[in-house]
Coordinates of C-alpha atoms and ligand atoms in Angstrom, one line a residue:
X3 CA 51.0 121.9 128.8
X4 CA 51.7 125.0 130.8
X5 CA 50.2 127.5 128.3
X6 CA 46.6 128.8 128.5
X7 CA 44.4 128.6 125.4
X8 CA 45.2 131.5 123.1
X9 CA 44.1 133.2 119.9
X10 CA 47.3 134.4 118.1
X11 CA 46.9 137.0 115.5
X12 CA 49.9 137.5 113.3
X13 CA 50.0 140.8 111.4
X14 CA 52.4 140.4 108.5
X15 CA 51.4 136.7 108.1
X16 CA 52.6 136.5 104.5
X17 CA 56.0 138.0 105.3
X18 CA 59.5 136.7 105.7
X19 CA 59.7 136.6 109.5
X20 CA 56.5 134.6 109.9
X21 CA 57.6 132.2 107.3
X22 CA 61.1 131.6 108.4
X23 CA 60.6 131.8 112.2
X24 CA 57.1 131.9 113.5
X25 CA 55.4 129.0 111.8
X26 CA 58.2 126.6 112.3
X27 CA 58.5 127.6 116.0
X28 CA 54.8 127.2 116.5
X29 CA 54.9 123.8 114.9
X30 CA 57.7 122.7 117.2
X31 CA 55.8 123.9 120.3
X32 CA 52.7 122.1 119.0
X33 CA 54.5 118.9 118.4
X34 CA 56.2 119.0 121.8
X35 CA 52.8 119.5 123.4
X36 CA 53.9 122.9 124.7
X37 CA 50.9 124.8 123.5
X38 CA 47.4 124.1 124.6
X39 CA 45.3 122.2 122.1
X40 CA 42.9 125.0 122.4
X41 CA 44.5 127.5 120.1
X42 CA 43.9 129.2 116.9
X43 CA 46.0 131.4 114.6
X44 CA 44.7 134.2 112.4
X45 CA 47.1 135.2 109.7
X46 CA 46.5 138.9 108.9
X47 CA 48.0 140.6 105.8
X48 CA 47.2 142.8 102.9
X49 CA 47.3 140.1 100.2
X50 CA 44.0 138.7 99.1
X51 CA 44.8 135.1 99.9
X52 CA 42.3 132.4 100.5
X53 CA 42.4 130.3 103.6
X54 CA 43.7 127.4 101.5
X55 CA 46.5 129.4 100.1
X56 CA 47.5 130.5 103.6
X57 CA 47.4 127.0 105.0
X58 CA 49.5 125.8 102.1
X59 CA 52.0 128.6 102.9
X60 CA 52.2 127.7 106.5
X61 CA 52.7 124.0 105.6
X62 CA 55.4 124.9 103.1
X63 CA 57.2 127.0 105.7
X64 CA 57.2 124.2 108.2
X65 CA 58.3 121.6 105.7
X66 CA 61.1 123.8 104.4
X67 CA 62.5 124.5 107.8
X68 CA 61.8 121.2 109.6
X69 CA 61.2 118.6 107.0
X70 CA 58.7 116.5 108.9
X71 CA 55.0 116.1 108.2
X72 CA 54.0 114.5 111.5
X73 CA 50.8 116.0 112.7
X74 CA 50.9 118.8 110.1
X75 CA 47.3 118.4 109.1
X76 CA 46.1 118.8 112.6
X77 CA 48.4 121.7 113.2
X78 CA 47.2 123.5 110.0
X79 CA 43.6 123.0 110.9
X80 CA 44.0 125.7 113.6
X81 CA 45.0 128.4 111.0
X82 CA 42.7 131.0 109.5
X83 CA 43.4 134.0 107.2
X84 CA 42.1 137.5 107.0
X85 CA 43.0 139.9 104.2
X86 CA 43.4 143.2 105.8
X87 CA 43.8 147.0 105.3
X88 CA 45.7 148.3 108.4
X89 CA 44.1 151.7 108.3
X90 CA 40.5 150.7 107.7
X91 CA 38.1 150.1 110.6
X92 CA 36.0 147.8 108.5
X93 CA 38.9 145.4 108.3
X94 CA 39.2 145.3 112.0
X95 CA 35.5 144.7 112.5
X96 CA 35.7 141.7 110.1
X97 CA 38.7 140.5 112.0
X98 CA 36.9 141.0 115.4
X99 CA 34.0 138.9 114.2
X100 CA 36.3 136.1 113.1
X101 CA 38.2 136.3 116.4
X102 CA 35.0 136.2 118.4
X103 CA 33.8 133.1 116.5
X104 CA 37.1 131.3 117.0
X105 CA 36.9 132.2 120.6
X106 CA 33.7 130.2 120.9
X107 CA 34.8 127.4 118.7
X108 CA 38.0 126.7 120.5
X109 CA 37.0 127.9 123.9
X110 CA 39.8 130.5 124.1
X111 CA 38.5 132.6 127.0
X112 CA 39.1 135.8 125.2
X113 CA 42.9 135.4 125.5
X114 CA 44.6 137.2 122.7
X115 CA 48.1 137.8 121.4
X116 CA 48.6 140.3 118.7
X117 CA 51.9 139.7 117.0
X118 CA 53.1 142.6 114.8
X119 CA 55.6 140.9 112.4
X120 CA 55.7 143.8 109.9
X121 CA 57.0 147.2 109.0
X122 CA 57.2 149.4 112.1
X123 CA 55.5 152.4 110.5
X124 CA 52.2 150.6 111.0
X125 CA 52.6 149.6 114.7
X126 CA 50.8 152.7 116.1
X127 CA 48.0 152.6 113.6
X128 CA 47.3 149.0 114.3
X129 CA 47.3 149.3 118.1
X130 CA 45.0 152.3 117.9
X131 CA 42.5 150.3 115.9
X132 CA 42.8 147.1 118.0
X133 CA 41.5 149.1 120.8
X134 CA 39.0 151.5 119.1
X135 CA 37.5 148.7 117.0
X136 CA 37.0 146.5 120.1
X137 CA 39.5 143.7 119.5
X138 CA 40.7 144.1 123.1
X139 CA 37.2 144.1 124.5
X140 CA 37.3 140.5 125.8
X141 CA 37.7 138.8 129.1
X142 CA 41.1 137.2 129.3
X143 CA 44.6 138.5 128.5
X144 CA 45.7 140.8 125.7
X145 CA 49.4 140.8 124.7
X146 CA 51.1 142.8 122.1
X147 CA 54.3 141.4 120.5
X148 CA 56.5 143.8 118.5
X149 CA 59.5 143.3 116.4
X150 CA 62.3 145.7 116.1
X151 CA 63.2 148.3 115.1
X152 CA 61.5 150.1 118.0
X153 CA 62.0 153.6 116.7
X154 CA 65.0 155.1 114.9
X155 CA 66.3 157.2 117.8
X156 CA 65.0 158.2 121.2
X157 CA 62.4 160.8 120.1
X158 CA 60.9 158.4 117.5
X159 CA 60.9 155.5 120.0
X160 CA 59.2 157.7 122.6
X161 CA 56.5 158.8 120.1
X162 CA 55.9 155.2 119.1
X163 CA 55.8 154.1 122.7
X164 CA 53.3 156.8 123.7
X165 CA 51.0 155.8 120.9
X166 CA 51.2 152.1 121.7
X167 CA 50.6 152.8 125.4
X168 CA 47.3 154.4 124.5
X169 CA 46.0 150.9 123.9
X170 CA 48.3 148.6 125.8
X171 CA 49.9 148.8 129.3
X172 CA 53.6 148.3 129.7
X173 CA 53.1 144.8 131.1
X174 CA 51.0 143.8 128.1
X175 CA 53.8 144.7 125.7
X176 CA 56.4 142.1 124.6
X177 CA 59.3 143.7 122.7
X178 CA 61.3 141.1 120.9
X179 CA 65.0 141.0 121.1
X180 CA 65.7 137.6 119.6
X181 CA 69.1 137.5 121.2
X182 CA 67.4 137.1 124.6
X183 CA 65.9 133.9 123.3
X184 CA 69.2 132.3 122.5
X185 CA 70.1 129.4 124.7
X186 CA 73.6 130.7 125.6
X187 CA 72.5 134.3 126.2
X188 CA 70.1 132.9 128.7
X189 CA 72.9 130.9 130.1
X190 CA 75.0 134.0 131.0
X191 CA 73.0 134.5 134.2
X192 CA 73.3 130.8 135.2
X193 CA 77.1 130.7 134.6
X194 CA 77.5 133.8 136.7
X195 CA 75.1 133.2 139.5
X196 CA 75.3 129.4 139.9
X197 CA 79.0 129.0 140.1
X198 CA 81.1 129.7 143.2
X199 CA 84.1 129.7 140.8
X200 CA 83.0 132.8 138.9
X201 CA 80.7 134.9 141.0
X202 CA 83.3 136.1 143.5
X203 CA 85.7 137.0 140.7
X204 CA 83.1 138.9 138.6
X205 CA 84.3 142.4 139.2
X206 CA 87.0 145.0 138.6
X207 CA 89.4 143.4 141.0
X208 CA 89.7 140.3 138.9
X209 CA 88.5 141.0 135.5
X210 CA 90.6 143.1 133.2
X211 CA 88.3 143.5 130.3
X212 CA 85.3 141.9 128.5
X213 CA 85.0 141.5 124.8
X214 CA 81.6 140.8 123.1
X215 CA 81.8 140.0 119.4
X216 CA 79.0 139.3 117.0
X217 CA 80.2 138.9 113.4
X218 CA 78.3 137.9 110.4
X219 CA 79.4 136.5 107.1
X220 CA 76.4 137.8 105.2
X221 CA 76.1 141.3 103.8
X222 CA 72.9 143.3 103.8
X223 CA 71.3 141.0 101.2
X224 CA 67.9 142.4 100.1
X225 CA 67.6 144.8 103.0
X226 CA 69.5 147.7 101.6
X227 CA 66.6 150.1 101.9
X228 CA 66.1 149.4 105.6
X229 CA 69.8 149.1 106.4
X230 CA 70.8 152.4 104.7
X231 CA 68.8 154.2 107.4
X232 CA 69.8 152.0 110.2
X233 CA 73.5 150.9 110.0
X234 CA 75.1 148.5 112.4
X235 CA 74.8 150.8 115.4
X236 CA 71.0 150.9 115.3
X237 CA 70.6 147.4 113.9
X238 CA 72.8 145.5 116.4
X239 CA 74.3 147.7 119.1
X240 CA 71.2 149.5 120.4
X241 CA 69.5 146.2 121.0
X242 CA 71.4 142.9 120.9
X243 CA 74.8 144.1 122.0
X244 CA 73.6 146.3 124.8
X245 CA 71.3 143.5 126.1
X246 CA 74.2 141.1 126.3
X247 CA 76.3 143.7 128.1
X248 CA 73.5 144.3 130.6
X249 CA 73.3 140.5 131.4
X250 CA 77.1 140.3 131.8
X251 CA 77.3 143.3 134.0
X252 CA 74.2 143.3 136.2
X253 CA 74.2 142.7 139.9
X254 CA 72.7 139.4 141.1
X255 CA 68.9 139.9 141.2
X256 CA 67.3 139.2 144.6
X257 CA 65.2 136.6 143.0
X258 CA 64.6 135.3 139.5
X259 CA 61.5 137.2 138.8
X260 CA 60.9 139.3 135.7
X261 CA 60.8 142.5 137.6
X262 CA 64.0 141.8 139.6
X263 CA 66.0 140.8 136.6
X264 CA 64.8 143.6 134.4
X265 CA 65.5 146.0 137.3
X266 CA 69.1 144.9 137.5
X267 CA 69.6 145.1 133.8
X268 CA 68.2 148.6 133.6
X269 CA 70.7 149.7 136.3
X270 CA 73.6 148.7 134.1
X271 CA 72.3 150.8 131.2
X272 CA 71.8 153.7 133.6
X273 CA 75.4 153.3 134.6
X274 CA 76.8 153.4 131.1
X275 CA 79.2 156.3 130.9
X276 CA 77.6 158.7 128.4
X277 CA 79.9 160.1 125.7
X278 CA 80.6 163.7 124.8
X279 CA 80.8 164.8 121.2
X280 CA 84.5 164.9 121.1
X281 CA 84.9 161.5 122.9
X282 CA 82.9 159.5 120.3
X283 CA 86.0 159.0 118.1
X284 CA 88.0 157.7 121.0
X285 CA 85.4 155.2 122.1
X286 CA 83.8 154.1 118.9
X287 CA 85.0 153.0 115.5
X288 CA 82.9 152.5 112.4
X289 CA 83.5 150.5 109.3
X290 CA 82.0 149.7 105.9
X291 CA 82.8 146.8 103.7
X292 CA 84.3 147.3 100.3
X293 CA 84.6 144.8 97.4
X294 CA 87.2 142.1 97.7
X295 CA 89.6 140.4 95.4
X296 CA 87.4 137.3 94.8
X297 CA 84.6 139.3 93.4
X298 CA 82.6 140.0 96.6
X299 CA 80.5 143.1 96.3
X300 CA 81.1 146.2 98.5
X301 CA 78.3 147.7 100.5
X302 CA 78.0 150.6 98.2
X303 CA 77.4 148.2 95.3
X304 CA 74.5 146.4 97.1
X305 CA 71.0 146.9 95.7
X306 CA 69.1 150.0 97.1
X307 CA 72.3 151.4 98.6
X308 CA 73.6 154.9 97.8
X309 CA 76.9 154.6 95.8
X310 CA 78.3 157.2 98.2
X311 CA 76.7 155.8 101.3
X312 CA 78.1 156.8 104.7
X313 CA 76.3 154.0 106.5
X314 CA 78.4 151.8 108.8
X315 CA 78.2 148.0 108.4
X316 CA 80.6 147.5 111.3
X317 CA 80.9 149.0 114.8
X318 CA 83.5 148.5 117.5
X319 CA 83.2 150.3 120.8
X320 CA 84.5 150.6 124.3
X321 CA 81.9 150.9 127.0
X322 CA 82.5 152.0 130.6
X323 CA 80.1 151.2 133.3
X324 CA 80.5 153.6 136.1
X325 CA 79.5 151.7 139.2
X326 CA 81.3 150.0 142.1
X327 CA 81.6 146.6 140.4
X328 CA 83.0 147.7 137.1
X329 CA 85.0 150.9 137.7
X330 CA 87.9 150.9 135.2
X331 CA 87.0 147.7 133.4
X332 CA 86.4 148.3 129.7
X333 CA 83.8 146.3 127.9
X334 CA 84.6 146.1 124.2
X335 CA 81.9 145.3 121.7
X336 CA 82.1 144.7 118.0
X337 CA 79.7 143.6 115.3
X338 CA 79.9 143.7 111.5
X339 CA 78.5 142.3 108.3
X340 CA 80.6 140.5 105.7
X341 CA 83.2 139.4 108.2
X342 CA 85.3 136.2 108.0
X343 CA 82.9 134.1 110.0
X344 CA 79.5 134.0 111.6
X345 CA 80.2 133.9 115.3
X346 CA 78.9 135.4 118.5
X347 CA 81.2 135.1 121.5
X348 CA 81.9 136.7 124.8
X349 CA 85.4 136.7 126.2
X350 CA 86.0 137.5 129.9
X351 CA 89.7 138.2 130.4
X352 CA 90.9 137.9 134.0
X353 CA 93.7 140.0 135.4
X354 CA 97.2 138.6 135.7
X355 CA 98.1 137.0 139.0
X356 CA 100.0 139.2 141.3
X357 CA 103.4 137.5 140.9
X358 CA 104.4 135.2 138.1
X359 CA 106.6 132.4 139.4
X360 CA 106.8 131.0 135.9
X361 CA 108.0 134.1 134.2
X362 CA 109.7 133.4 131.0
X363 CA 110.7 136.3 128.8
X364 CA 110.0 134.4 125.6
X365 CA 106.7 133.1 126.7
X366 CA 104.7 135.2 129.1
X367 CA 101.9 133.5 131.0
X368 CA 98.6 133.5 129.2
X369 CA 95.8 135.2 131.1
X370 CA 92.8 133.1 132.2
X371 CA 89.9 133.5 129.9
X372 CA 86.3 132.5 130.1
X373 CA 84.8 132.2 126.7
X374 CA 81.0 132.0 126.3
X375 CA 80.1 130.7 122.8
X376 CA 76.7 131.9 121.8
X377 CA 76.6 130.8 118.2
X378 CA 77.0 128.8 116.0
X379 CA 78.7 126.7 118.7
X380 CA 77.1 126.8 122.1
X381 CA 79.2 126.2 125.1
X382 CA 81.9 127.6 127.4
X383 CA 85.7 127.3 127.4
X384 CA 87.9 128.1 130.3
X385 CA 91.5 128.9 129.4
X386 CA 94.0 127.9 132.2
X387 CA 97.7 127.3 132.6
X388 CA 99.0 123.9 133.6
X389 CA 102.4 122.3 133.8
X390 CA 103.9 121.2 130.6
X391 CA 104.5 117.5 131.1
X392 CA 108.1 116.4 131.5
X393 CA 109.6 119.9 131.8
X394 CA 110.3 121.4 135.2
X395 CA 108.7 124.7 135.5
X396 CA 107.3 125.3 132.1
X397 CA 103.7 126.1 131.7
X398 CA 101.3 125.3 128.9
X399 CA 97.9 126.7 128.2
X400 CA 95.0 124.2 128.5
X401 CA 91.3 124.6 127.8
X402 CA 88.4 123.1 129.6
X403 CA 85.5 122.8 127.2
X404 CA 81.8 122.4 127.6
X405 CA 79.8 122.1 124.4
X406 CA 76.1 122.5 124.8
X407 CA 75.5 121.2 121.3
X408 CA 76.7 117.8 122.2
X409 CA 74.4 117.6 125.2
X410 CA 71.2 118.9 123.7
X411 CA 72.1 118.3 120.1
X412 CA 69.5 119.4 117.6
X413 CA 66.9 119.8 120.3
X414 CA 68.1 123.2 121.4
X415 CA 65.0 125.2 120.7
X416 CA 65.3 128.2 118.5
X417 CA 65.1 131.6 120.0
X418 CA 61.7 132.3 118.6
X419 CA 60.3 129.1 119.9
X420 CA 61.3 130.0 123.4
X421 CA 60.1 133.6 123.1
X422 CA 56.7 132.6 121.7
X423 CA 56.3 130.1 124.4
X424 CA 57.2 132.7 127.1
X425 CA 54.7 135.2 125.7
X426 CA 52.0 132.6 125.8
X427 CA 52.8 131.8 129.4
X428 CA 52.9 135.5 130.2
X429 CA 56.6 135.6 131.1
X430 CA 58.2 138.8 129.9
X431 CA 61.6 138.3 131.4
X432 CA 63.3 137.8 128.1
X433 CA 61.7 140.7 126.4
X434 CA 62.9 144.3 126.5
X435 CA 61.3 146.8 128.8
X436 CA 60.7 150.3 127.7
X437 CA 63.3 151.5 130.2
X438 CA 65.9 149.4 128.4
X439 CA 64.9 150.7 125.0
X440 CA 64.9 154.3 126.2
X441 CA 68.3 154.1 127.8
X442 CA 69.9 152.3 124.9
X443 CA 68.7 154.8 122.5
X444 CA 69.9 157.7 124.6
X445 CA 73.3 156.1 124.6
X446 CA 73.7 155.3 120.9
X447 CA 72.0 158.5 119.7
X448 CA 75.0 160.5 120.7
X449 CA 77.2 158.3 118.5
X450 CA 74.9 158.5 115.5
X451 CA 74.6 162.2 115.9
X452 CA 78.3 162.6 115.7
X453 CA 78.7 160.1 112.8
X454 CA 75.9 161.7 110.8
X455 CA 77.6 165.1 111.0
X456 CA 81.1 163.9 110.3
X457 CA 81.3 161.9 107.1
X458 CA 83.7 159.0 107.2
X459 CA 86.2 159.7 104.5
X460 CA 88.0 156.4 104.7
X461 CA 84.9 154.3 103.7
X462 CA 85.0 151.6 102.6
X463 CA 87.6 150.6 105.2
X464 CA 87.5 146.8 105.3
X465 CA 87.3 144.3 102.5
X466 CA 84.3 142.0 102.4
X467 CA 85.1 138.7 104.1
X468 CA 87.8 140.1 106.4
X469 CA 88.2 141.0 110.1
X470 CA 87.0 144.6 110.0
X471 CA 88.9 147.9 110.0
X472 CA 92.3 148.4 111.6
X473 CA 91.1 151.1 113.8
X474 CA 89.1 148.5 115.8
X475 CA 92.4 146.9 116.8
X476 CA 93.9 150.3 117.8
X477 CA 90.9 150.9 120.0
X478 CA 92.2 148.0 122.3
X479 CA 95.9 148.6 121.7
X480 CA 95.6 152.0 123.3
X481 CA 94.5 150.3 126.5
X482 CA 97.2 147.6 126.2
X483 CA 94.7 144.9 125.1
X484 CA 93.9 143.1 121.9
X485 CA 90.9 141.2 120.5
X486 CA 91.0 137.5 121.3
X487 CA 90.6 135.5 118.2
X488 CA 87.1 134.4 117.7
X489 CA 87.7 130.9 116.6
Ligands
BG6_30 C1 68.8 141.2 113.4 C2 69.4 142.2 112.5 O1 68.2 141.8 114.5 O2 69.9 140.3 113.8 C3 70.2 141.6 111.3 O3 68.4 143.1 112.0 C4 71.1 140.6 111.8 O4 70.8 142.5 110.5 C5 70.5 139.6 112.8 O5 71.6 139.8 110.7 C6 71.5 138.7 113.4 O6 70.9 137.7 114.2 P1 71.5 136.3 114.4 O7 70.6 135.6 115.2 O8 71.8 135.7 113.0 O9 72.9 136.6 115.1

C-alpha cells in the first residue's frame, strides 16, 4: 500500500454523504489493499449513538451499496464513535483523548485527517476548536477535507477561508469537488496532452466552440431548503462546470505536479471574460422546471420551496476566455435538474475545413466532433466523415468509439474513492485551491447579483423531464451554432 497510517475523523458521521459515499469508498480501498492496515476511523456526530450502533450503520451502508460481506468484520473493527457538540471544548477534549489512544493502539504516528461532511455553517467553529483544543498538536500530518458549498458568494467564502486558515495552512486543506474525482474528468488532460492528434488542434484556429453539458433527471428531492438559497449557478456552475472548463482550456503544465497543474487551471479562470451588468442577459440564461403532463411536480411545488420562488434550476451560459489560445472561441455550458436524461458530456466542435470538395446543398458536410462522455457512459467518440460505400463522391458520417466502461467495467472506482485515497497520500491535485474558489465566485457573483435584482417573470420556463428553456437554444443560434444532442 502507498498510504501512510492515518486516523480519519469524520464529522457528520451519521449523515447522508458519509453513508452513501464515504464508508463504501473506504471499504473498497480497504479491500483493494489501498489503505494501510494501520488505520482507524472516528465517526463524530451529535447523535448519542453507541459504538455498536455506529458500526452497524457503517456495515449497513457498505452492504447496501456494495453487497459483499468479505472482510467486513475486520474493516468495521477499525471504527469508533464519539457523540459530539461542535461548539463545546469538552467534546473536543474527549475526542482528543480517544484520538491519542488510537494513535498508540494502531501506531498512527499522529497522522490525522479531519473530514467535515456536514453543514458548512460549522466549518469555522470546528477548525477553531481542532486547533485550540489541541487535536492538531501531534507529530505527523494534519489534513482538513471540506465539502461544498465553500461559501455562498465571494465575501462569505473569503470569510470562511480566513477563519479556516487560522488553523490550517492552504496545503493542508483539501476542498472537495467530486467532479475532479471522476474518471473521465481526469482523462481530459490525458486525451489532450498524450495525443499528437489533438494537442496541435486544441486552439482557436481549429476549434469553433466547446459545449459542456451536465443534465440531471432528478429534481431537488429533499434538498429544497438548501437549493432555494443556492440554485443551479452556485450548486453546479461555480464549482463543477468551471472546473471542467479549466481542465479543457488550460495550457500544458510543464510537469504533472500538483502545483503546475493547479497553476495552469487558475490562469484559465483569471482569463475568463468578466461580465458587465447589462451583458449578463446576453451571455447567461436561467430556467426553472414547471409541472409536466404526466404529473411530475414543478420546482415551486417541491417541499420547502417558496411557491413564488425565483431560484433557477437550470443555467446555460457562454464563456469567453481572453487569452491567445482561445480568442473568439465560445465555451458553452449548461446544467439543469429535471431534464430528459442524466448525462455529462463535453463536445469539442472543430472548424470546417477550408474548402469542401464534397459540397452538396442538400447535405452539408458534418463538422468533426470530439465527444468526451463523462457519465453515465465513460468514453470518447470522434465524429469523422468517410466515403459512402458504392457512391462516387458522397460522404457519410462515421464515429470512432472508445468506451471506458467495457475496458474497466465495474472496477472504475467512484470519485470519492479516488479522492479519499489521494488525500491519504497527500496528493491535492484533484482538489480545488483557494485561488480557484475565489476566481469562480468572482465570476458567478456578477450573474447572481443581476438575477437577484431582476426577477424572472417567465418562470417556470421548462417542463419537468424536458430539454430546458428555449432561450438556451437561442444563446447558440445567435452565434450560428446549436447544441449537439447529448445522446
Ligand atoms: C452536487 C450538487 O455537487 O452534484 C447536486 O450539489 C448534484 O445538486 C450533484 O445533483 C451532481 O453530481 P453527479 O456526480 O451526480 O453528476
